[in-house]
Amino acid sequence: MKSKRLVVGNWKMYLGAAESKALAAQLAASSHSLKNTAAWIAPSFPYLSAVSEACAGSQVRVGGQNVCWDAPGAFTGEVSLNSLTECGCSFAIVGHSERRSLCNESSELVARRMDHALRAKFQVIVCVGETFEERQKGETSRVLEAQLAPIVRLLSAEAAPNLCIAYEPVWAIGTGRYPTNAEIEEAHALIAARFTKAVNYAPCILYGGSVTPENFAQILEVPLVHGALVGRASLKFDQFHGLVKISEECGAL
Ligand code: PGA
C-alpha cells in the first residue's frame, strides 16, 4: 500500500445512482495508465455494486464508508464486511469525523471496526483529527494520541501494512480552510512515531480536509503525506482526476 501514493474519494451521502455510476465510469476510463497513484472511491452503500461494475477491469478500487465490527447478524443499520466484499469492495473507511461527531462513534468502536476488517485482510483507512477548539487550546497532540491509543492496542505488526491513517482536522473538513504544511507535518510525524513505537511500522498517512487541485501539490510537499482523503473535490470528475494527476506527477513514494 505504501509504494504508491493514494487518492481516496469519499462521496459521503451526496450522489444518487445515476451520478455515481457515471462518475465511476469516467474515473475508470481515465485510470488505465496510472503508475504512481492508486485511486480509490467510497460511494454510498446502495450503489457499491453498480460502482464496482463500472470500475471492473480498471485500476480504481471501491470501498465502504464504514464497516461493522462483527460477523453478519443482528446489527440493524450496519453493513458487514461480507456484504462489502460481495459488492466488490476491498477497503473501508472507519472513524470519519462525521461518524464520530454525528453518530457518537467512540475511538474504541472505531478500533473494533478496524480490527475486524484487518483480520479479513481488508485495507482500512482510519480517520483521526482535532476540532478547531482543541487546536486553539494546544490539545492537538493529546487528541490524536487518544484517538490512536485503541487503534494501536488492537493492531498487530502483520496487519499494519493494510492500515492507512487519514489525518483530517475537523475544522478543515468542508470549510475551505486547511492547516499549514508545518502543522500537517507535525501531526503526521506524531502519527508515524506512534505506530513505529507500537509495531515498528509507520503506515501510509493521508491528509484530508479541503484538499483541492489548487492546494494539493503544496500539501504533497510534506514528506510524510502519502496522499489524500477527499470529500467535495471527489464529486466532480475534473477535480478528482486533477488530484490524481497531481499525485501522479509527484512520482512514486
Ligand atoms: P472535504 O472532506 O474534502 O470536503 O473537506 C474531506 C473528508 O471529509 O474526508
PDB file of C-alpha atoms and ligand atoms in Angstrom:
ATOM      1  CA  MET A   1       0.000   0.000   0.000  1.00  0.00           C
ATOM      2  CA  LYS A   2       2.900   2.323   0.599  1.00  0.00           C
ATOM      3  CA  SER A   3       4.776   2.203  -2.687  1.00  0.00           C
ATOM      4  CA  LYS A   4       2.098   4.237  -4.484  1.00  0.00           C
ATOM      5  CA  ARG A   5       0.510   7.485  -3.464  1.00  0.00           C
ATOM      6  CA  LEU A   6      -3.151   7.130  -2.629  1.00  0.00           C
ATOM      7  CA  VAL A   7      -6.011   9.471  -3.542  1.00  0.00           C
ATOM      8  CA  VAL A   8      -9.317   8.433  -1.997  1.00  0.00           C
ATOM      9  CA  GLY A   9     -12.673   9.972  -2.851  1.00  0.00           C
ATOM     10  CA  ASN A  10     -15.209   9.924  -0.037  1.00  0.00           C
ATOM     11  CA  TRP A  11     -18.517  10.560  -1.768  1.00  0.00           C
ATOM     12  CA  LYS A  12     -20.324  10.725   1.578  1.00  0.00           C
ATOM     13  CA  MET A  13     -24.127  10.841   1.004  1.00  0.00           C
ATOM     14  CA  TYR A  14     -24.008  13.253  -1.929  1.00  0.00           C
ATOM     15  CA  LEU A  15     -24.546  11.286  -5.131  1.00  0.00           C
ATOM     16  CA  GLY A  16     -27.524   9.296  -6.438  1.00  0.00           C
ATOM     17  CA  ALA A  17     -27.435   6.135  -8.546  1.00  0.00           C
ATOM     18  CA  ALA A  18     -27.053   7.700 -11.988  1.00  0.00           C
ATOM     19  CA  GLU A  19     -24.424  10.229 -10.861  1.00  0.00           C
ATOM     20  CA  SER A  20     -22.451   7.548  -9.012  1.00  0.00           C
ATOM     21  CA  LYS A  21     -22.351   5.208 -11.994  1.00  0.00           C
ATOM     22  CA  ALA A  22     -21.450   7.972 -14.445  1.00  0.00           C
ATOM     23  CA  LEU A  23     -18.639   9.368 -12.282  1.00  0.00           C
ATOM     24  CA  ALA A  24     -17.253   5.875 -11.620  1.00  0.00           C
ATOM     25  CA  ALA A  25     -17.249   5.092 -15.350  1.00  0.00           C
ATOM     26  CA  GLN A  26     -15.355   8.316 -16.125  1.00  0.00           C
ATOM     27  CA  LEU A  27     -12.785   7.639 -13.401  1.00  0.00           C
ATOM     28  CA  ALA A  28     -12.355   4.030 -14.500  1.00  0.00           C
ATOM     29  CA  ALA A  29     -11.744   5.064 -18.113  1.00  0.00           C
ATOM     30  CA  SER A  30      -9.113   7.608 -17.032  1.00  0.00           C
ATOM     31  CA  SER A  31      -7.225   5.309 -14.656  1.00  0.00           C
ATOM     32  CA  HIS A  32      -5.536   2.880 -17.029  1.00  0.00           C
ATOM     33  CA  SER A  33      -2.138   4.490 -17.293  1.00  0.00           C
ATOM     34  CA  LEU A  34      -1.630   5.260 -13.598  1.00  0.00           C
ATOM     35  CA  LYS A  35       1.815   4.233 -12.337  1.00  0.00           C
ATOM     36  CA  ASN A  36       2.455   6.097  -9.110  1.00  0.00           C
ATOM     37  CA  THR A  37      -1.026   6.577  -7.759  1.00  0.00           C
ATOM     38  CA  ALA A  38      -3.834   4.375  -6.534  1.00  0.00           C
ATOM     39  CA  ALA A  39      -7.298   5.921  -6.964  1.00  0.00           C
ATOM     40  CA  TRP A  40      -9.968   4.663  -4.576  1.00  0.00           C
ATOM     41  CA  ILE A  41     -13.595   5.719  -4.192  1.00  0.00           C
ATOM     42  CA  ALA A  42     -16.149   5.210  -1.423  1.00  0.00           C
ATOM     43  CA  PRO A  43     -19.728   5.630  -2.730  1.00  0.00           C
ATOM     44  CA  SER A  44     -22.944   5.344  -0.725  1.00  0.00           C
ATOM     45  CA  PHE A  45     -23.680   1.751   0.294  1.00  0.00           C
ATOM     46  CA  PRO A  46     -26.680   1.169  -2.055  1.00  0.00           C
ATOM     47  CA  TYR A  47     -24.558   1.916  -5.142  1.00  0.00           C
ATOM     48  CA  LEU A  48     -21.476  -0.141  -4.290  1.00  0.00           C
ATOM     49  CA  SER A  49     -22.273  -2.988  -6.686  1.00  0.00           C
ATOM     50  CA  ALA A  50     -23.114  -0.696  -9.579  1.00  0.00           C
ATOM     51  CA  VAL A  51     -19.983   1.378  -8.997  1.00  0.00           C
ATOM     52  CA  SER A  52     -17.848  -1.760  -8.708  1.00  0.00           C
ATOM     53  CA  GLU A  53     -19.241  -2.965 -12.044  1.00  0.00           C
ATOM     54  CA  ALA A  54     -18.411   0.390 -13.619  1.00  0.00           C
ATOM     55  CA  CYS A  55     -14.850   0.098 -12.287  1.00  0.00           C
ATOM     56  CA  ALA A  56     -14.311  -3.563 -13.226  1.00  0.00           C
ATOM     57  CA  GLY A  57     -11.055  -4.088 -15.105  1.00  0.00           C
ATOM     58  CA  SER A  58      -9.788  -0.612 -14.213  1.00  0.00           C
ATOM     59  CA  GLN A  59      -7.313   0.490 -11.563  1.00  0.00           C
ATOM     60  CA  VAL A  60      -9.998   2.221  -9.478  1.00  0.00           C
ATOM     61  CA  ARG A  61     -10.843   0.380  -6.260  1.00  0.00           C
ATOM     62  CA  VAL A  62     -14.125   0.656  -4.441  1.00  0.00           C
ATOM     63  CA  GLY A  63     -14.709   0.675  -0.688  1.00  0.00           C
ATOM     64  CA  GLY A  64     -17.242   1.245   2.068  1.00  0.00           C
ATOM     65  CA  GLN A  65     -17.619   4.424   4.093  1.00  0.00           C
ATOM     66  CA  ASN A  66     -17.871   2.261   7.189  1.00  0.00           C
ATOM     67  CA  VAL A  67     -17.915  -1.422   8.160  1.00  0.00           C
ATOM     68  CA  CYS A  68     -19.438  -3.387  11.054  1.00  0.00           C
ATOM     69  CA  TRP A  69     -17.142  -4.693  13.799  1.00  0.00           C
ATOM     70  CA  ASP A  70     -18.723  -8.135  13.818  1.00  0.00           C
ATOM     71  CA  ALA A  71     -19.825 -11.021  11.602  1.00  0.00           C
ATOM     72  CA  PRO A  72     -23.252 -10.906   9.886  1.00  0.00           C
ATOM     73  CA  GLY A  73     -26.072 -10.957  12.440  1.00  0.00           C
ATOM     74  CA  ALA A  74     -28.419  -8.760  14.459  1.00  0.00           C
ATOM     75  CA  PHE A  75     -26.873  -5.335  13.795  1.00  0.00           C
ATOM     76  CA  THR A  76     -29.652  -3.174  12.347  1.00  0.00           C
ATOM     77  CA  GLY A  77     -28.320  -0.374  10.204  1.00  0.00           C
ATOM     78  CA  GLU A  78     -24.780  -1.761   9.989  1.00  0.00           C
ATOM     79  CA  VAL A  79     -23.065  -3.197   6.900  1.00  0.00           C
ATOM     80  CA  SER A  80     -20.962  -6.344   7.190  1.00  0.00           C
ATOM     81  CA  LEU A  81     -17.571  -6.941   5.717  1.00  0.00           C
ATOM     82  CA  ASN A  82     -19.042  -9.930   3.850  1.00  0.00           C
ATOM     83  CA  SER A  83     -21.574  -7.663   2.153  1.00  0.00           C
ATOM     84  CA  LEU A  84     -18.884  -5.148   1.242  1.00  0.00           C
ATOM     85  CA  THR A  85     -16.818  -7.936  -0.271  1.00  0.00           C
ATOM     86  CA  GLU A  86     -19.806  -9.240  -2.247  1.00  0.00           C
ATOM     87  CA  CYS A  87     -20.316  -5.722  -3.581  1.00  0.00           C
ATOM     88  CA  GLY A  88     -16.775  -5.640  -4.919  1.00  0.00           C
ATOM     89  CA  CYS A  89     -15.127  -3.651  -2.117  1.00  0.00           C
ATOM     90  CA  SER A  90     -11.565  -4.133  -0.942  1.00  0.00           C
ATOM     91  CA  PHE A  91     -11.258  -1.331   1.605  1.00  0.00           C
ATOM     92  CA  ALA A  92     -13.283   0.533   4.197  1.00  0.00           C
ATOM     93  CA  ILE A  93     -13.061   3.936   5.841  1.00  0.00           C
ATOM     94  CA  VAL A  94     -13.695   3.959   9.601  1.00  0.00           C
ATOM     95  CA  GLY A  95     -13.841   6.705  12.215  1.00  0.00           C
ATOM     96  CA  HIS A  96     -14.629   9.585   9.877  1.00  0.00           C
ATOM     97  CA  SER A  97     -15.252  12.699  11.965  1.00  0.00           C
ATOM     98  CA  GLU A  98     -18.865  12.787  10.749  1.00  0.00           C
ATOM     99  CA  ARG A  99     -19.350   9.307  12.245  1.00  0.00           C
ATOM    100  CA  ARG A 100     -17.613  10.341  15.444  1.00  0.00           C
ATOM    101  CA  SER A 101     -19.483  13.624  15.915  1.00  0.00           C
ATOM    102  CA  LEU A 102     -22.928  12.930  14.376  1.00  0.00           C
ATOM    103  CA  CYS A 103     -23.264   9.284  15.437  1.00  0.00           C
ATOM    104  CA  ASN A 104     -21.190   9.356  18.636  1.00  0.00           C
ATOM    105  CA  GLU A 105     -18.791   6.660  17.461  1.00  0.00           C
ATOM    106  CA  SER A 106     -16.045   6.263  20.060  1.00  0.00           C
ATOM    107  CA  SER A 107     -12.399   5.612  19.305  1.00  0.00           C
ATOM    108  CA  GLU A 108     -12.849   2.165  20.882  1.00  0.00           C
ATOM    109  CA  LEU A 109     -15.664   1.292  18.468  1.00  0.00           C
ATOM    110  CA  VAL A 110     -13.656   2.649  15.542  1.00  0.00           C
ATOM    111  CA  ALA A 111     -10.765   0.417  16.587  1.00  0.00           C
ATOM    112  CA  ARG A 112     -13.043  -2.646  16.722  1.00  0.00           C
ATOM    113  CA  ARG A 113     -14.302  -1.898  13.213  1.00  0.00           C
ATOM    114  CA  MET A 114     -10.709  -1.627  12.019  1.00  0.00           C
ATOM    115  CA  ASP A 115      -9.639  -4.815  13.758  1.00  0.00           C
ATOM    116  CA  HIS A 116     -12.483  -6.876  12.292  1.00  0.00           C
ATOM    117  CA  ALA A 117     -11.749  -5.669   8.761  1.00  0.00           C
ATOM    118  CA  LEU A 118      -7.976  -6.056   9.034  1.00  0.00           C
ATOM    119  CA  ARG A 119      -8.376  -9.654  10.221  1.00  0.00           C
ATOM    120  CA  ALA A 120     -10.195 -10.349   6.934  1.00  0.00           C
ATOM    121  CA  LYS A 121      -7.264  -8.773   5.032  1.00  0.00           C
ATOM    122  CA  PHE A 122      -9.296  -5.722   4.049  1.00  0.00           C
ATOM    123  CA  GLN A 123      -7.458  -2.441   3.685  1.00  0.00           C
ATOM    124  CA  VAL A 124      -8.675   0.068   6.233  1.00  0.00           C
ATOM    125  CA  ILE A 125      -8.463   3.845   6.424  1.00  0.00           C
ATOM    126  CA  VAL A 126      -8.854   5.131   9.983  1.00  0.00           C
ATOM    127  CA  CYS A 127      -9.586   8.854  10.283  1.00  0.00           C
ATOM    128  CA  VAL A 128      -8.313  10.969  13.165  1.00  0.00           C
ATOM    129  CA  GLY A 129      -8.216  14.711  13.755  1.00  0.00           C
ATOM    130  CA  GLU A 130      -8.786  17.533  16.213  1.00  0.00           C
ATOM    131  CA  THR A 131     -11.501  20.206  16.335  1.00  0.00           C
ATOM    132  CA  PHE A 132     -10.628  23.895  15.973  1.00  0.00           C
ATOM    133  CA  GLU A 133     -11.215  24.471  19.666  1.00  0.00           C
ATOM    134  CA  GLU A 134      -8.851  21.646  20.559  1.00  0.00           C
ATOM    135  CA  ARG A 135      -6.181  23.065  18.269  1.00  0.00           C
ATOM    136  CA  GLN A 136      -6.656  26.536  19.765  1.00  0.00           C
ATOM    137  CA  LYS A 137      -6.163  25.104  23.233  1.00  0.00           C
ATOM    138  CA  GLY A 138      -2.955  23.348  22.163  1.00  0.00           C
ATOM    139  CA  GLU A 139      -4.557  19.940  22.580  1.00  0.00           C
ATOM    140  CA  THR A 140      -3.948  18.528  19.086  1.00  0.00           C
ATOM    141  CA  SER A 141      -1.288  16.016  20.172  1.00  0.00           C
ATOM    142  CA  ARG A 142      -3.324  14.849  23.148  1.00  0.00           C
ATOM    143  CA  VAL A 143      -6.435  14.339  20.974  1.00  0.00           C
ATOM    144  CA  LEU A 144      -4.530  12.427  18.290  1.00  0.00           C
ATOM    145  CA  GLU A 145      -2.847  10.257  20.924  1.00  0.00           C
ATOM    146  CA  ALA A 146      -6.229   9.470  22.498  1.00  0.00           C
ATOM    147  CA  GLN A 147      -7.792   8.577  19.135  1.00  0.00           C
ATOM    148  CA  LEU A 148      -4.819   6.413  18.185  1.00  0.00           C
ATOM    149  CA  ALA A 149      -4.485   4.575  21.511  1.00  0.00           C
ATOM    150  CA  PRO A 150      -7.231   1.949  20.926  1.00  0.00           C
ATOM    151  CA  ILE A 151      -6.111   1.546  17.308  1.00  0.00           C
ATOM    152  CA  VAL A 152      -2.557   0.801  18.312  1.00  0.00           C
ATOM    153  CA  ARG A 153      -3.722  -1.515  21.104  1.00  0.00           C
ATOM    154  CA  LEU A 154      -5.585  -3.754  18.617  1.00  0.00           C
ATOM    155  CA  LEU A 155      -3.089  -3.554  15.758  1.00  0.00           C
ATOM    156  CA  SER A 156      -0.712  -6.420  15.001  1.00  0.00           C
ATOM    157  CA  ALA A 157       2.547  -5.993  13.129  1.00  0.00           C
ATOM    158  CA  GLU A 158       1.279  -8.344  10.372  1.00  0.00           C
ATOM    159  CA  ALA A 159      -1.869  -6.269   9.794  1.00  0.00           C
ATOM    160  CA  ALA A 160      -0.134  -2.875   9.880  1.00  0.00           C
ATOM    161  CA  PRO A 161       0.710  -2.728   6.146  1.00  0.00           C
ATOM    162  CA  ASN A 162      -3.030  -2.917   5.364  1.00  0.00           C
ATOM    163  CA  LEU A 163      -3.764   0.080   7.559  1.00  0.00           C
ATOM    164  CA  CYS A 164      -3.810   3.653   6.420  1.00  0.00           C
ATOM    165  CA  ILE A 165      -4.360   6.661   8.700  1.00  0.00           C
ATOM    166  CA  ALA A 166      -6.105   9.790   7.419  1.00  0.00           C
ATOM    167  CA  TYR A 167      -5.225  12.913   9.380  1.00  0.00           C
ATOM    168  CA  GLU A 168      -8.303  15.085   8.940  1.00  0.00           C
ATOM    169  CA  PRO A 169      -8.546  18.164  11.162  1.00  0.00           C
ATOM    170  CA  VAL A 170     -12.288  18.506  11.804  1.00  0.00           C
ATOM    171  CA  TRP A 171     -12.108  22.270  11.207  1.00  0.00           C
ATOM    172  CA  ALA A 172     -10.692  21.734   7.713  1.00  0.00           C
ATOM    173  CA  ILE A 173     -13.405  19.337   6.506  1.00  0.00           C
ATOM    174  CA  GLY A 174     -15.734  21.020   4.038  1.00  0.00           C
ATOM    175  CA  THR A 175     -14.686  24.524   5.129  1.00  0.00           C
ATOM    176  CA  GLY A 176     -12.093  25.654   2.595  1.00  0.00           C
ATOM    177  CA  ARG A 177      -9.633  26.122   5.480  1.00  0.00           C
ATOM    178  CA  TYR A 178      -6.640  23.853   5.888  1.00  0.00           C
ATOM    179  CA  PRO A 179      -3.523  23.653   8.051  1.00  0.00           C
ATOM    180  CA  THR A 180      -0.078  24.910   7.085  1.00  0.00           C
ATOM    181  CA  ASN A 181       2.411  22.381   5.802  1.00  0.00           C
ATOM    182  CA  ALA A 182       4.240  22.661   9.137  1.00  0.00           C
ATOM    183  CA  GLU A 183       1.060  21.791  11.038  1.00  0.00           C
ATOM    184  CA  ILE A 184       0.369  18.824   8.757  1.00  0.00           C
ATOM    185  CA  GLU A 185       3.958  17.634   9.116  1.00  0.00           C
ATOM    186  CA  GLU A 186       3.787  17.820  12.890  1.00  0.00           C
ATOM    187  CA  ALA A 187       0.580  15.745  13.029  1.00  0.00           C
ATOM    188  CA  HIS A 188       1.820  13.181  10.515  1.00  0.00           C
ATOM    189  CA  ALA A 189       5.133  12.840  12.364  1.00  0.00           C
ATOM    190  CA  LEU A 190       3.279  12.187  15.618  1.00  0.00           C
ATOM    191  CA  ILE A 191       1.141   9.524  13.926  1.00  0.00           C
ATOM    192  CA  ALA A 192       4.142   7.844  12.275  1.00  0.00           C
ATOM    193  CA  ALA A 193       6.080   7.840  15.561  1.00  0.00           C
ATOM    194  CA  ARG A 194       3.161   6.340  17.478  1.00  0.00           C
ATOM    195  CA  PHE A 195       2.943   3.363  15.104  1.00  0.00           C
ATOM    196  CA  THR A 196       6.685   2.910  14.796  1.00  0.00           C
ATOM    197  CA  LYS A 197       6.872   2.659  18.581  1.00  0.00           C
ATOM    198  CA  ALA A 198       3.990   0.188  18.783  1.00  0.00           C
ATOM    199  CA  VAL A 199       4.510  -2.135  15.816  1.00  0.00           C
ATOM    200  CA  ASN A 200       7.798  -0.955  14.323  1.00  0.00           C
ATOM    201  CA  TYR A 201       5.997   0.108  11.152  1.00  0.00           C
ATOM    202  CA  ALA A 202       4.715   3.514  10.045  1.00  0.00           C
ATOM    203  CA  PRO A 203       1.551   3.109   7.957  1.00  0.00           C
ATOM    204  CA  CYS A 204       0.541   5.123   4.933  1.00  0.00           C
ATOM    205  CA  ILE A 205      -0.719   8.528   6.166  1.00  0.00           C
ATOM    206  CA  LEU A 206      -3.174  10.599   4.125  1.00  0.00           C
ATOM    207  CA  TYR A 207      -4.075  14.214   4.671  1.00  0.00           C
ATOM    208  CA  GLY A 208      -7.775  15.142   4.419  1.00  0.00           C
ATOM    209  CA  GLY A 209      -9.730  18.375   4.746  1.00  0.00           C
ATOM    210  CA  SER A 210     -10.454  20.871   1.938  1.00  0.00           C
ATOM    211  CA  VAL A 211      -7.985  19.292  -0.496  1.00  0.00           C
ATOM    212  CA  THR A 212      -8.401  20.821  -3.966  1.00  0.00           C
ATOM    213  CA  PRO A 213      -6.430  20.804  -7.217  1.00  0.00           C
ATOM    214  CA  GLU A 214      -5.238  24.278  -6.160  1.00  0.00           C
ATOM    215  CA  ASN A 215      -3.596  23.262  -2.863  1.00  0.00           C
ATOM    216  CA  PHE A 216      -2.730  19.599  -3.374  1.00  0.00           C
ATOM    217  CA  ALA A 217       0.730  19.988  -4.919  1.00  0.00           C
ATOM    218  CA  GLN A 218       1.763  22.156  -1.988  1.00  0.00           C
ATOM    219  CA  ILE A 219       0.373  19.684   0.570  1.00  0.00           C
ATOM    220  CA  LEU A 220       2.188  16.803  -1.164  1.00  0.00           C
ATOM    221  CA  GLU A 221       5.472  18.595  -0.448  1.00  0.00           C
ATOM    222  CA  VAL A 222       5.136  17.491   3.183  1.00  0.00           C
ATOM    223  CA  PRO A 223       7.428  14.444   3.443  1.00  0.00           C
ATOM    224  CA  LEU A 224       5.016  12.254   5.427  1.00  0.00           C
ATOM    225  CA  VAL A 225       1.960  12.944   3.267  1.00  0.00           C
ATOM    226  CA  HIS A 226       1.347   9.824   1.165  1.00  0.00           C
ATOM    227  CA  GLY A 227      -1.864  11.023  -0.452  1.00  0.00           C
ATOM    228  CA  ALA A 228      -5.265  12.459   0.366  1.00  0.00           C
ATOM    229  CA  LEU A 229      -8.761  11.629   1.537  1.00  0.00           C
ATOM    230  CA  VAL A 230     -11.020  13.939  -0.415  1.00  0.00           C
ATOM    231  CA  GLY A 231     -14.653  14.922   0.059  1.00  0.00           C
ATOM    232  CA  ARG A 232     -16.113  17.688  -2.083  1.00  0.00           C
ATOM    233  CA  ALA A 233     -13.393  17.692  -4.723  1.00  0.00           C
ATOM    234  CA  SER A 234     -14.024  13.979  -5.322  1.00  0.00           C
ATOM    235  CA  LEU A 235     -17.589  14.601  -6.519  1.00  0.00           C
ATOM    236  CA  LYS A 236     -16.623  16.208  -9.828  1.00  0.00           C
ATOM    237  CA  PHE A 237     -14.643  14.239 -12.396  1.00  0.00           C
ATOM    238  CA  ASP A 238     -12.386  17.131 -13.429  1.00  0.00           C
ATOM    239  CA  GLN A 239     -11.411  17.912  -9.863  1.00  0.00           C
ATOM    240  CA  PHE A 240     -10.773  14.355  -8.695  1.00  0.00           C
ATOM    241  CA  HIS A 241      -8.970  13.483 -11.906  1.00  0.00           C
ATOM    242  CA  GLY A 242      -6.941  16.674 -11.416  1.00  0.00           C
ATOM    243  CA  LEU A 243      -5.896  15.493  -7.951  1.00  0.00           C
ATOM    244  CA  VAL A 244      -4.913  12.077  -9.280  1.00  0.00           C
ATOM    245  CA  LYS A 245      -2.828  13.749 -11.999  1.00  0.00           C
ATOM    246  CA  ILE A 246      -1.043  15.970  -9.473  1.00  0.00           C
ATOM    247  CA  SER A 247      -0.237  12.917  -7.357  1.00  0.00           C
ATOM    248  CA  GLU A 248       0.933  11.013 -10.427  1.00  0.00           C
ATOM    249  CA  GLU A 249       3.292  13.847 -11.391  1.00  0.00           C
ATOM    250  CA  CYS A 250       4.811  13.774  -7.898  1.00  0.00           C
ATOM    251  CA  GLY A 251       6.219  10.319  -8.622  1.00  0.00           C
ATOM    252  CA  ALA A 252       6.223   7.179  -6.514  1.00  0.00           C
ATOM    253  CA  LEU A 253       6.820   7.263  -2.769  1.00  0.00           C
TER     254      LEU A 253
HETATM  255  P1  PGA B   1     -13.564  17.775   2.172  1.00  0.00           P
HETATM  256  O1  PGA B   1     -13.912  16.478   3.040  1.00  0.00           O
HETATM  257  O2  PGA B   1     -12.510  17.373   1.179  1.00  0.00           O
HETATM  258  O3  PGA B   1     -14.866  18.157   1.546  1.00  0.00           O
HETATM  259  O4  PGA B   1     -13.062  18.809   3.128  1.00  0.00           O
HETATM  260  C1  PGA B   1     -12.891  15.593   3.447  1.00  0.00           C
HETATM  261  C2  PGA B   1     -13.469  14.436   4.187  1.00  0.00           C
HETATM  262  O5  PGA B   1     -14.500  14.574   4.852  1.00  0.00           O
HETATM  263  O6  PGA B   1     -12.909  13.329   4.131  1.00  0.00           O
END
